[in-house]
Amino acid sequence: MLLAIDCGNTNTVFSIWDGARFIATWRIATDHTRTADEYHVWLSSLMMLTKTEATVTEAIISSTVPRVVFNLRVLCNRYFDCRPLVVGKPECRLPVAPRVDQGTTVGPDRLVNTVAAHDRHGGDLIVVDFGTATTFDVVDSDGAYIGGVIAPGVNLSLEALHMAAAALPHVDVSKPARAIGTNTVACMQSGVYWGYIGLVEGIVREVRKERDRPMKVIATGGLASLFAQDTALFDSVEDDLTMHGLVLVSRYNKELETA
């Protein structure tokens, strides 16, 4: 079975793919000091508690936090006796290479999302990922990543407001009852919620204008479904996009080995 690991700036997701579906998915806070032994104790305990019978024979890692990759590699080597593929490394091939400026490093999660979105929806896409940063990935007709946009993430913006302005409290992201807030918390929630809908719609409009062609918009990330409530922009909202992409990249590299 395949162990797919998606390590983001805030959380790391572990999923087990049995060849047809994900039979288990777990999430843990990303911490670069966590050792391979700690990962294994946590992961094996969850597998036992959920009665997940899985023999991991292969693994793939996508990580936006380089310092975490070493211990995840050791986890796979030591406890699952397999050498993991790491998206973004030369030995991990993509179905279509990204077309960006020479020397540019593209985030592994953005590459994986591109592969997954093209597999499900074809080309000419904009993938909006609501993560620690809000990213916009432009996918060409042949499935190549050709660039995008990076904006501050929703929670990051709220945290910046709280840190920079002493009078402003820390608030959660939620849909406000009204656009006009009648207290500080409601005002902040309205500004972030409607502000990000405006940001996403504005950036997508400009990308479509530059590309001068119809483009589907695919949303992913933890807050995608929240913002989808009040915009008709998204053609699809998919929570499992990154994990689907990891399975596809792993399969593609396996096929290259046996070809």
PDB file of C-alpha atoms in Angstrom:
ATOM      1  CA  MET A   1       0.000   0.000   0.000  1.00  0.00           C
ATOM      2  CA  LEU A   2       1.017   3.595  -0.572  1.00  0.00           C
ATOM      3  CA  LEU A   3       1.659   6.044   2.256  1.00  0.00           C
ATOM      4  CA  ALA A   4       1.025   9.554   0.934  1.00  0.00           C
ATOM      5  CA  ILE A   5       2.354  12.415   3.070  1.00  0.00           C
ATOM      6  CA  ASP A   6       1.406  16.046   2.474  1.00  0.00           C
ATOM      7  CA  CYS A   7       3.435  18.325   4.737  1.00  0.00           C
ATOM      8  CA  GLY A   8       2.200  21.910   4.807  1.00  0.00           C
ATOM      9  CA  ASN A   9       3.330  24.872   6.874  1.00  0.00           C
ATOM     10  CA  THR A  10       0.588  24.315   9.455  1.00  0.00           C
ATOM     11  CA  ASN A  11      -0.423  20.636   9.291  1.00  0.00           C
ATOM     12  CA  THR A  12       0.912  17.367   7.896  1.00  0.00           C
ATOM     13  CA  VAL A  13      -1.539  14.834   6.474  1.00  0.00           C
ATOM     14  CA  PHE A  14      -0.847  11.092   6.245  1.00  0.00           C
ATOM     15  CA  SER A  15      -3.106   8.942   4.037  1.00  0.00           C
ATOM     16  CA  ILE A  16      -2.974   5.267   3.133  1.00  0.00           C
ATOM     17  CA  TRP A  17      -4.011   4.287  -0.407  1.00  0.00           C
ATOM     18  CA  ASP A  18      -4.896   0.629  -0.999  1.00  0.00           C
ATOM     19  CA  GLY A  19      -4.867   0.864  -4.788  1.00  0.00           C
ATOM     20  CA  ALA A  20      -8.511   1.841  -5.118  1.00  0.00           C
ATOM     21  CA  ARG A  21      -9.252   4.293  -2.310  1.00  0.00           C
ATOM     22  CA  PHE A  22      -7.861   5.993   0.775  1.00  0.00           C
ATOM     23  CA  ILE A  23      -8.595   3.687   3.678  1.00  0.00           C
ATOM     24  CA  ALA A  24      -7.378   6.108   6.378  1.00  0.00           C
ATOM     25  CA  THR A  25      -6.298   9.722   6.748  1.00  0.00           C
ATOM     26  CA  TRP A  26      -4.713  11.406   9.778  1.00  0.00           C
ATOM     27  CA  ARG A  27      -3.511  14.932  10.473  1.00  0.00           C
ATOM     28  CA  ILE A  28      -0.804  16.250  12.785  1.00  0.00           C
ATOM     29  CA  ALA A  29       0.661  19.702  13.430  1.00  0.00           C
ATOM     30  CA  THR A  30       3.803  20.309  11.368  1.00  0.00           C
ATOM     31  CA  ASP A  31       6.886  20.428  13.589  1.00  0.00           C
ATOM     32  CA  HIS A  32      10.398  20.229  12.160  1.00  0.00           C
ATOM     33  CA  THR A  33      11.765  18.970  15.495  1.00  0.00           C
ATOM     34  CA  ARG A  34       9.582  15.842  15.448  1.00  0.00           C
ATOM     35  CA  THR A  35      11.733  12.740  14.944  1.00  0.00           C
ATOM     36  CA  ALA A  36      11.080   9.703  12.764  1.00  0.00           C
ATOM     37  CA  ASP A  37      10.560   7.633  15.926  1.00  0.00           C
ATOM     38  CA  GLU A  38       7.899  10.049  17.170  1.00  0.00           C
ATOM     39  CA  TYR A  39       6.124   9.939  13.811  1.00  0.00           C
ATOM     40  CA  HIS A  40       6.088   6.152  13.946  1.00  0.00           C
ATOM     41  CA  VAL A  41       4.739   5.934  17.502  1.00  0.00           C
ATOM     42  CA  TRP A  42       1.930   8.351  16.592  1.00  0.00           C
ATOM     43  CA  LEU A  43       1.137   6.724  13.248  1.00  0.00           C
ATOM     44  CA  SER A  44       1.279   3.107  14.413  1.00  0.00           C
ATOM     45  CA  SER A  45      -0.898   3.934  17.439  1.00  0.00           C
ATOM     46  CA  LEU A  46      -3.568   5.452  15.184  1.00  0.00           C
ATOM     47  CA  MET A  47      -3.415   2.495  12.822  1.00  0.00           C
ATOM     48  CA  MET A  48      -3.940   0.149  15.765  1.00  0.00           C
ATOM     49  CA  LEU A  49      -6.735   2.234  17.339  1.00  0.00           C
ATOM     50  CA  THR A  50      -8.648   2.512  14.058  1.00  0.00           C
ATOM     51  CA  LYS A  51      -7.963  -1.135  13.201  1.00  0.00           C
ATOM     52  CA  THR A  52      -6.350  -0.074   9.945  1.00  0.00           C
ATOM     53  CA  GLU A  53      -4.661  -3.166   8.605  1.00  0.00           C
ATOM     54  CA  ALA A  54      -2.081  -1.824   6.195  1.00  0.00           C
ATOM     55  CA  THR A  55       1.331  -2.963   5.073  1.00  0.00           C
ATOM     56  CA  VAL A  56       3.032   0.078   3.611  1.00  0.00           C
ATOM     57  CA  THR A  57       5.280  -0.884   0.699  1.00  0.00           C
ATOM     58  CA  GLU A  58       5.813   2.519  -0.926  1.00  0.00           C
ATOM     59  CA  ALA A  59       5.621   6.181   0.027  1.00  0.00           C
ATOM     60  CA  ILE A  60       5.529   9.643  -1.500  1.00  0.00           C
ATOM     61  CA  ILE A  61       6.122  12.992   0.198  1.00  0.00           C
ATOM     62  CA  SER A  62       5.126  16.523  -0.729  1.00  0.00           C
ATOM     63  CA  SER A  63       6.548  19.084   1.676  1.00  0.00           C
ATOM     64  CA  THR A  64       6.597  22.874   1.743  1.00  0.00           C
ATOM     65  CA  VAL A  65       8.823  22.686   4.849  1.00  0.00           C
ATOM     66  CA  PRO A  66      12.263  21.422   3.771  1.00  0.00           C
ATOM     67  CA  ARG A  67      13.484  20.781   7.328  1.00  0.00           C
ATOM     68  CA  VAL A  68      10.754  18.176   7.871  1.00  0.00           C
ATOM     69  CA  VAL A  69      11.650  16.040   4.855  1.00  0.00           C
ATOM     70  CA  PHE A  70      14.691  14.363   6.425  1.00  0.00           C
ATOM     71  CA  ASN A  71      12.752  12.820   9.328  1.00  0.00           C
ATOM     72  CA  LEU A  72       9.905  11.777   7.035  1.00  0.00           C
ATOM     73  CA  ARG A  73      12.455  10.021   4.806  1.00  0.00           C
ATOM     74  CA  VAL A  74      13.893   8.243   7.848  1.00  0.00           C
ATOM     75  CA  LEU A  75      10.382   7.200   8.916  1.00  0.00           C
ATOM     76  CA  CYS A  76       9.781   5.519   5.558  1.00  0.00           C
ATOM     77  CA  ASN A  77      13.226   3.932   5.364  1.00  0.00           C
ATOM     78  CA  ARG A  78      13.433   2.693   8.952  1.00  0.00           C
ATOM     79  CA  TYR A  79       9.886   1.593   9.677  1.00  0.00           C
ATOM     80  CA  PHE A  80       8.384   0.785   6.276  1.00  0.00           C
ATOM     81  CA  ASP A  81      11.537  -0.379   4.519  1.00  0.00           C
ATOM     82  CA  CYS A  82      10.928   1.775   1.457  1.00  0.00           C
ATOM     83  CA  ARG A  83      12.599   4.759  -0.134  1.00  0.00           C
ATOM     84  CA  PRO A  84      10.001   7.525  -0.515  1.00  0.00           C
ATOM     85  CA  LEU A  85       9.554   9.638  -3.619  1.00  0.00           C
ATOM     86  CA  VAL A  86       9.886  13.327  -2.778  1.00  0.00           C
ATOM     87  CA  VAL A  87       8.018  15.696  -5.077  1.00  0.00           C
ATOM     88  CA  GLY A  88      10.316  18.411  -6.363  1.00  0.00           C
ATOM     89  CA  LYS A  89      13.451  16.250  -6.287  1.00  0.00           C
ATOM     90  CA  PRO A  90      15.053  15.268  -9.631  1.00  0.00           C
ATOM     91  CA  GLU A  91      14.265  11.580  -9.176  1.00  0.00           C
ATOM     92  CA  CYS A  92      10.535  12.325  -8.889  1.00  0.00           C
ATOM     93  CA  ARG A  93       9.203  12.860 -12.411  1.00  0.00           C
ATOM     94  CA  LEU A  94       6.008  14.717 -13.311  1.00  0.00           C
ATOM     95  CA  PRO A  95       3.708  13.875 -16.249  1.00  0.00           C
ATOM     96  CA  VAL A  96       4.346  17.378 -17.646  1.00  0.00           C
ATOM     97  CA  ALA A  97       7.240  19.580 -16.527  1.00  0.00           C
ATOM     98  CA  PRO A  98       6.390  23.078 -15.228  1.00  0.00           C
ATOM     99  CA  ARG A  99       7.064  25.993 -17.567  1.00  0.00           C
ATOM    100  CA  VAL A 100       8.422  28.790 -15.391  1.00  0.00           C
ATOM    101  CA  ASP A 101      11.484  31.052 -15.298  1.00  0.00           C
ATOM    102  CA  GLN A 102      14.782  29.168 -15.237  1.00  0.00           C
ATOM    103  CA  GLY A 103      15.977  28.562 -11.690  1.00  0.00           C
ATOM    104  CA  THR A 104      12.504  28.988 -10.185  1.00  0.00           C
ATOM    105  CA  THR A 105      11.504  26.487  -7.528  1.00  0.00           C
ATOM    106  CA  VAL A 106       7.798  25.683  -7.498  1.00  0.00           C
ATOM    107  CA  GLY A 107       6.178  24.493  -4.273  1.00  0.00           C
ATOM    108  CA  PRO A 108       5.647  20.709  -4.335  1.00  0.00           C
ATOM    109  CA  ASP A 109       2.026  21.091  -3.239  1.00  0.00           C
ATOM    110  CA  ARG A 110       1.347  23.354  -6.232  1.00  0.00           C
ATOM    111  CA  LEU A 111       2.860  20.805  -8.622  1.00  0.00           C
ATOM    112  CA  VAL A 112       0.810  17.988  -7.110  1.00  0.00           C
ATOM    113  CA  ASN A 113      -2.405  20.036  -7.225  1.00  0.00           C
ATOM    114  CA  THR A 114      -1.718  20.786 -10.891  1.00  0.00           C
ATOM    115  CA  VAL A 115      -1.404  17.089 -11.727  1.00  0.00           C
ATOM    116  CA  ALA A 116      -4.576  16.207  -9.819  1.00  0.00           C
ATOM    117  CA  ALA A 117      -6.673  19.046 -11.227  1.00  0.00           C
ATOM    118  CA  HIS A 118      -5.648  18.288 -14.821  1.00  0.00           C
ATOM    119  CA  ASP A 119      -6.481  14.617 -14.338  1.00  0.00           C
ATOM    120  CA  ARG A 120      -9.997  15.460 -13.156  1.00  0.00           C
ATOM    121  CA  HIS A 121     -10.837  18.543 -15.197  1.00  0.00           C
ATOM    122  CA  GLY A 122      -8.495  18.757 -18.176  1.00  0.00           C
ATOM    123  CA  GLY A 123      -6.469  21.870 -18.981  1.00  0.00           C
ATOM    124  CA  ASP A 124      -6.941  25.641 -18.775  1.00  0.00           C
ATOM    125  CA  LEU A 125      -7.533  25.748 -15.033  1.00  0.00           C
ATOM    126  CA  ILE A 126      -6.967  28.002 -12.061  1.00  0.00           C
ATOM    127  CA  VAL A 127      -6.458  26.052  -8.828  1.00  0.00           C
ATOM    128  CA  VAL A 128      -7.108  28.133  -5.706  1.00  0.00           C
ATOM    129  CA  ASP A 129      -5.646  26.605  -2.549  1.00  0.00           C
ATOM    130  CA  PHE A 130      -6.735  28.116   0.778  1.00  0.00           C
ATOM    131  CA  GLY A 131      -3.765  27.150   2.940  1.00  0.00           C
ATOM    132  CA  THR A 132      -1.292  29.041   5.124  1.00  0.00           C
ATOM    133  CA  ALA A 133      -0.880  31.092   1.955  1.00  0.00           C
ATOM    134  CA  THR A 134      -3.676  31.468  -0.572  1.00  0.00           C
ATOM    135  CA  THR A 135      -2.200  30.309  -3.869  1.00  0.00           C
ATOM    136  CA  PHE A 136      -3.482  30.431  -7.436  1.00  0.00           C
ATOM    137  CA  ASP A 137      -1.977  27.870  -9.827  1.00  0.00           C
ATOM    138  CA  VAL A 138      -2.488  28.260 -13.554  1.00  0.00           C
ATOM    139  CA  VAL A 139      -2.644  24.980 -15.491  1.00  0.00           C
ATOM    140  CA  ASP A 140      -2.111  25.023 -19.267  1.00  0.00           C
ATOM    141  CA  SER A 141      -4.098  22.946 -21.749  1.00  0.00           C
ATOM    142  CA  ASP A 142      -1.521  20.116 -21.656  1.00  0.00           C
ATOM    143  CA  GLY A 143      -1.397  19.971 -17.845  1.00  0.00           C
ATOM    144  CA  ALA A 144       1.743  22.041 -17.307  1.00  0.00           C
ATOM    145  CA  TYR A 145       2.028  24.404 -14.354  1.00  0.00           C
ATOM    146  CA  ILE A 146       2.796  27.783 -15.966  1.00  0.00           C
ATOM    147  CA  GLY A 147       2.804  30.155 -12.996  1.00  0.00           C
ATOM    148  CA  GLY A 148       0.413  31.678 -10.547  1.00  0.00           C
ATOM    149  CA  VAL A 149      -0.167  34.034  -7.647  1.00  0.00           C
ATOM    150  CA  ILE A 150       0.675  33.880  -3.929  1.00  0.00           C
ATOM    151  CA  ALA A 151      -1.333  35.914  -1.409  1.00  0.00           C
ATOM    152  CA  PRO A 152      -1.322  35.846   2.418  1.00  0.00           C
ATOM    153  CA  GLY A 153      -3.505  33.118   3.848  1.00  0.00           C
ATOM    154  CA  VAL A 154      -6.738  33.897   5.652  1.00  0.00           C
ATOM    155  CA  ASN A 155      -5.581  32.855   9.127  1.00  0.00           C
ATOM    156  CA  LEU A 156      -2.236  34.552   8.542  1.00  0.00           C
ATOM    157  CA  SER A 157      -4.017  37.835   7.791  1.00  0.00           C
ATOM    158  CA  LEU A 158      -6.120  37.583  10.938  1.00  0.00           C
ATOM    159  CA  GLU A 159      -3.037  36.808  12.999  1.00  0.00           C
ATOM    160  CA  ALA A 160      -1.234  39.823  11.507  1.00  0.00           C
ATOM    161  CA  LEU A 161      -4.159  42.089  12.454  1.00  0.00           C
ATOM    162  CA  HIS A 162      -4.106  40.764  15.999  1.00  0.00           C
ATOM    163  CA  MET A 163      -0.320  41.090  16.354  1.00  0.00           C
ATOM    164  CA  ALA A 164       0.029  44.539  14.795  1.00  0.00           C
ATOM    165  CA  ALA A 165      -2.936  46.281  16.393  1.00  0.00           C
ATOM    166  CA  ALA A 166      -3.070  46.048  20.189  1.00  0.00           C
ATOM    167  CA  ALA A 167      -6.800  46.768  20.360  1.00  0.00           C
ATOM    168  CA  LEU A 168      -7.797  44.017  17.937  1.00  0.00           C
ATOM    169  CA  PRO A 169      -8.509  40.545  19.370  1.00  0.00           C
ATOM    170  CA  HIS A 170      -7.738  37.160  17.858  1.00  0.00           C
ATOM    171  CA  VAL A 171     -10.827  35.896  16.005  1.00  0.00           C
ATOM    172  CA  ASP A 172     -11.772  32.755  14.122  1.00  0.00           C
ATOM    173  CA  VAL A 173     -12.579  32.695  10.421  1.00  0.00           C
ATOM    174  CA  SER A 174     -16.321  32.473   9.897  1.00  0.00           C
ATOM    175  CA  LYS A 175     -19.052  33.886   7.703  1.00  0.00           C
ATOM    176  CA  PRO A 176     -20.417  37.095   9.300  1.00  0.00           C
ATOM    177  CA  ALA A 177     -24.139  37.570   9.778  1.00  0.00           C
ATOM    178  CA  ARG A 178     -23.939  40.961   8.061  1.00  0.00           C
ATOM    179  CA  ALA A 179     -21.391  42.892   6.018  1.00  0.00           C
ATOM    180  CA  ILE A 180     -21.584  45.831   8.453  1.00  0.00           C
ATOM    181  CA  GLY A 181     -20.206  44.713  11.796  1.00  0.00           C
ATOM    182  CA  THR A 182     -21.574  46.242  14.978  1.00  0.00           C
ATOM    183  CA  ASN A 183     -18.672  45.121  17.184  1.00  0.00           C
ATOM    184  CA  THR A 184     -14.934  44.639  16.716  1.00  0.00           C
ATOM    185  CA  VAL A 185     -15.041  40.884  16.160  1.00  0.00           C
ATOM    186  CA  ALA A 186     -17.855  41.132  13.608  1.00  0.00           C
ATOM    187  CA  CYS A 187     -16.016  43.940  11.797  1.00  0.00           C
ATOM    188  CA  MET A 188     -12.835  41.846  11.534  1.00  0.00           C
ATOM    189  CA  GLN A 189     -14.698  38.749  10.396  1.00  0.00           C
ATOM    190  CA  SER A 190     -16.548  40.725   7.734  1.00  0.00           C
ATOM    191  CA  GLY A 191     -13.350  42.332   6.485  1.00  0.00           C
ATOM    192  CA  VAL A 192     -11.559  39.012   6.154  1.00  0.00           C
ATOM    193  CA  TYR A 193     -14.488  37.026   4.747  1.00  0.00           C
ATOM    194  CA  TRP A 194     -15.714  39.497   2.148  1.00  0.00           C
ATOM    195  CA  GLY A 195     -12.216  40.799   1.570  1.00  0.00           C
ATOM    196  CA  TYR A 196     -10.963  37.353   0.566  1.00  0.00           C
ATOM    197  CA  ILE A 197     -13.920  36.691  -1.688  1.00  0.00           C
ATOM    198  CA  GLY A 198     -13.110  39.972  -3.413  1.00  0.00           C
ATOM    199  CA  LEU A 199      -9.420  39.062  -3.577  1.00  0.00           C
ATOM    200  CA  VAL A 200     -10.091  35.667  -5.147  1.00  0.00           C
ATOM    201  CA  GLU A 201     -12.619  36.982  -7.644  1.00  0.00           C
ATOM    202  CA  GLY A 202     -10.337  39.873  -8.607  1.00  0.00           C
ATOM    203  CA  ILE A 203      -7.246  37.724  -9.152  1.00  0.00           C
ATOM    204  CA  VAL A 204      -9.177  35.123 -11.147  1.00  0.00           C
ATOM    205  CA  ARG A 205     -10.621  37.895 -13.314  1.00  0.00           C
ATOM    206  CA  GLU A 206      -7.130  39.222 -14.104  1.00  0.00           C
ATOM    207  CA  VAL A 207      -5.725  35.757 -14.845  1.00  0.00           C
ATOM    208  CA  ARG A 208      -8.589  35.017 -17.225  1.00  0.00           C
ATOM    209  CA  LYS A 209      -8.011  38.372 -18.913  1.00  0.00           C
ATOM    210  CA  GLU A 210      -4.315  37.584 -19.465  1.00  0.00           C
ATOM    211  CA  ARG A 211      -5.010  34.076 -20.705  1.00  0.00           C
ATOM    212  CA  ASP A 212      -7.900  35.275 -22.888  1.00  0.00           C
ATOM    213  CA  ARG A 213      -9.721  31.954 -22.833  1.00  0.00           C
ATOM    214  CA  PRO A 214     -12.347  30.137 -20.727  1.00  0.00           C
ATOM    215  CA  MET A 215     -10.803  28.741 -17.542  1.00  0.00           C
ATOM    216  CA  LYS A 216     -12.365  26.550 -14.880  1.00  0.00           C
ATOM    217  CA  VAL A 217     -11.641  27.413 -11.251  1.00  0.00           C
ATOM    218  CA  ILE A 218     -10.995  24.578  -8.784  1.00  0.00           C
ATOM    219  CA  ALA A 219     -10.871  25.301  -5.052  1.00  0.00           C
ATOM    220  CA  THR A 220      -9.089  23.237  -2.435  1.00  0.00           C
ATOM    221  CA  GLY A 221      -7.783  23.648   1.110  1.00  0.00           C
ATOM    222  CA  GLY A 222      -9.487  23.722   4.492  1.00  0.00           C
ATOM    223  CA  LEU A 223     -11.389  26.978   4.015  1.00  0.00           C
ATOM    224  CA  ALA A 224     -12.480  26.438   0.407  1.00  0.00           C
ATOM    225  CA  SER A 225     -15.985  25.239   1.277  1.00  0.00           C
ATOM    226  CA  LEU A 226     -16.516  28.230   3.592  1.00  0.00           C
ATOM    227  CA  PHE A 227     -15.789  30.815   0.905  1.00  0.00           C
ATOM    228  CA  ALA A 228     -17.638  28.826  -1.758  1.00  0.00           C
ATOM    229  CA  GLN A 229     -20.898  29.685   0.030  1.00  0.00           C
ATOM    230  CA  ASP A 230     -20.922  33.241  -1.301  1.00  0.00           C
ATOM    231  CA  THR A 231     -19.289  33.116  -4.704  1.00  0.00           C
ATOM    232  CA  ALA A 232     -20.289  31.330  -7.895  1.00  0.00           C
ATOM    233  CA  LEU A 233     -16.677  31.412  -9.029  1.00  0.00           C
ATOM    234  CA  PHE A 234     -15.712  27.820  -8.273  1.00  0.00           C
ATOM    235  CA  ASP A 235     -16.546  25.058 -10.718  1.00  0.00           C
ATOM    236  CA  SER A 236     -15.538  22.465  -8.124  1.00  0.00           C
ATOM    237  CA  VAL A 237     -14.457  22.330  -4.466  1.00  0.00           C
ATOM    238  CA  GLU A 238     -12.203  19.355  -3.709  1.00  0.00           C
ATOM    239  CA  ASP A 239     -10.714  18.631  -0.288  1.00  0.00           C
ATOM    240  CA  ASP A 240      -8.715  15.618  -1.489  1.00  0.00           C
ATOM    241  CA  LEU A 241      -6.986  17.264  -4.464  1.00  0.00           C
ATOM    242  CA  THR A 242      -3.428  17.097  -3.097  1.00  0.00           C
ATOM    243  CA  MET A 243      -3.726  13.484  -1.987  1.00  0.00           C
ATOM    244  CA  HIS A 244      -5.179  12.497  -5.350  1.00  0.00           C
ATOM    245  CA  GLY A 245      -2.210  14.193  -7.010  1.00  0.00           C
ATOM    246  CA  LEU A 246       0.271  12.293  -4.841  1.00  0.00           C
ATOM    247  CA  VAL A 247      -1.286   8.994  -5.902  1.00  0.00           C
ATOM    248  CA  LEU A 248      -1.055  10.020  -9.579  1.00  0.00           C
ATOM    249  CA  VAL A 249       2.589  11.126  -9.318  1.00  0.00           C
ATOM    250  CA  SER A 250       3.511   7.912  -7.512  1.00  0.00           C
ATOM    251  CA  ARG A 251       1.734   5.831 -10.163  1.00  0.00           C
ATOM    252  CA  TYR A 252       3.404   7.752 -12.993  1.00  0.00           C
ATOM    253  CA  ASN A 253       6.894   7.156 -11.577  1.00  0.00           C
ATOM    254  CA  LYS A 254       6.110   3.481 -11.011  1.00  0.00           C
ATOM    255  CA  GLU A 255       5.071   3.146 -14.649  1.00  0.00           C
ATOM    256  CA  LEU A 256       8.326   4.784 -15.768  1.00  0.00           C
ATOM    257  CA  GLU A 257      10.308   2.248 -13.753  1.00  0.00           C
ATOM    258  CA  THR A 258       8.545  -0.719 -15.334  1.00  0.00           C
ATOM    259  CA  ALA A 259       8.465   0.677 -18.885  1.00  0.00           C
TER     260      ALA A 259
END
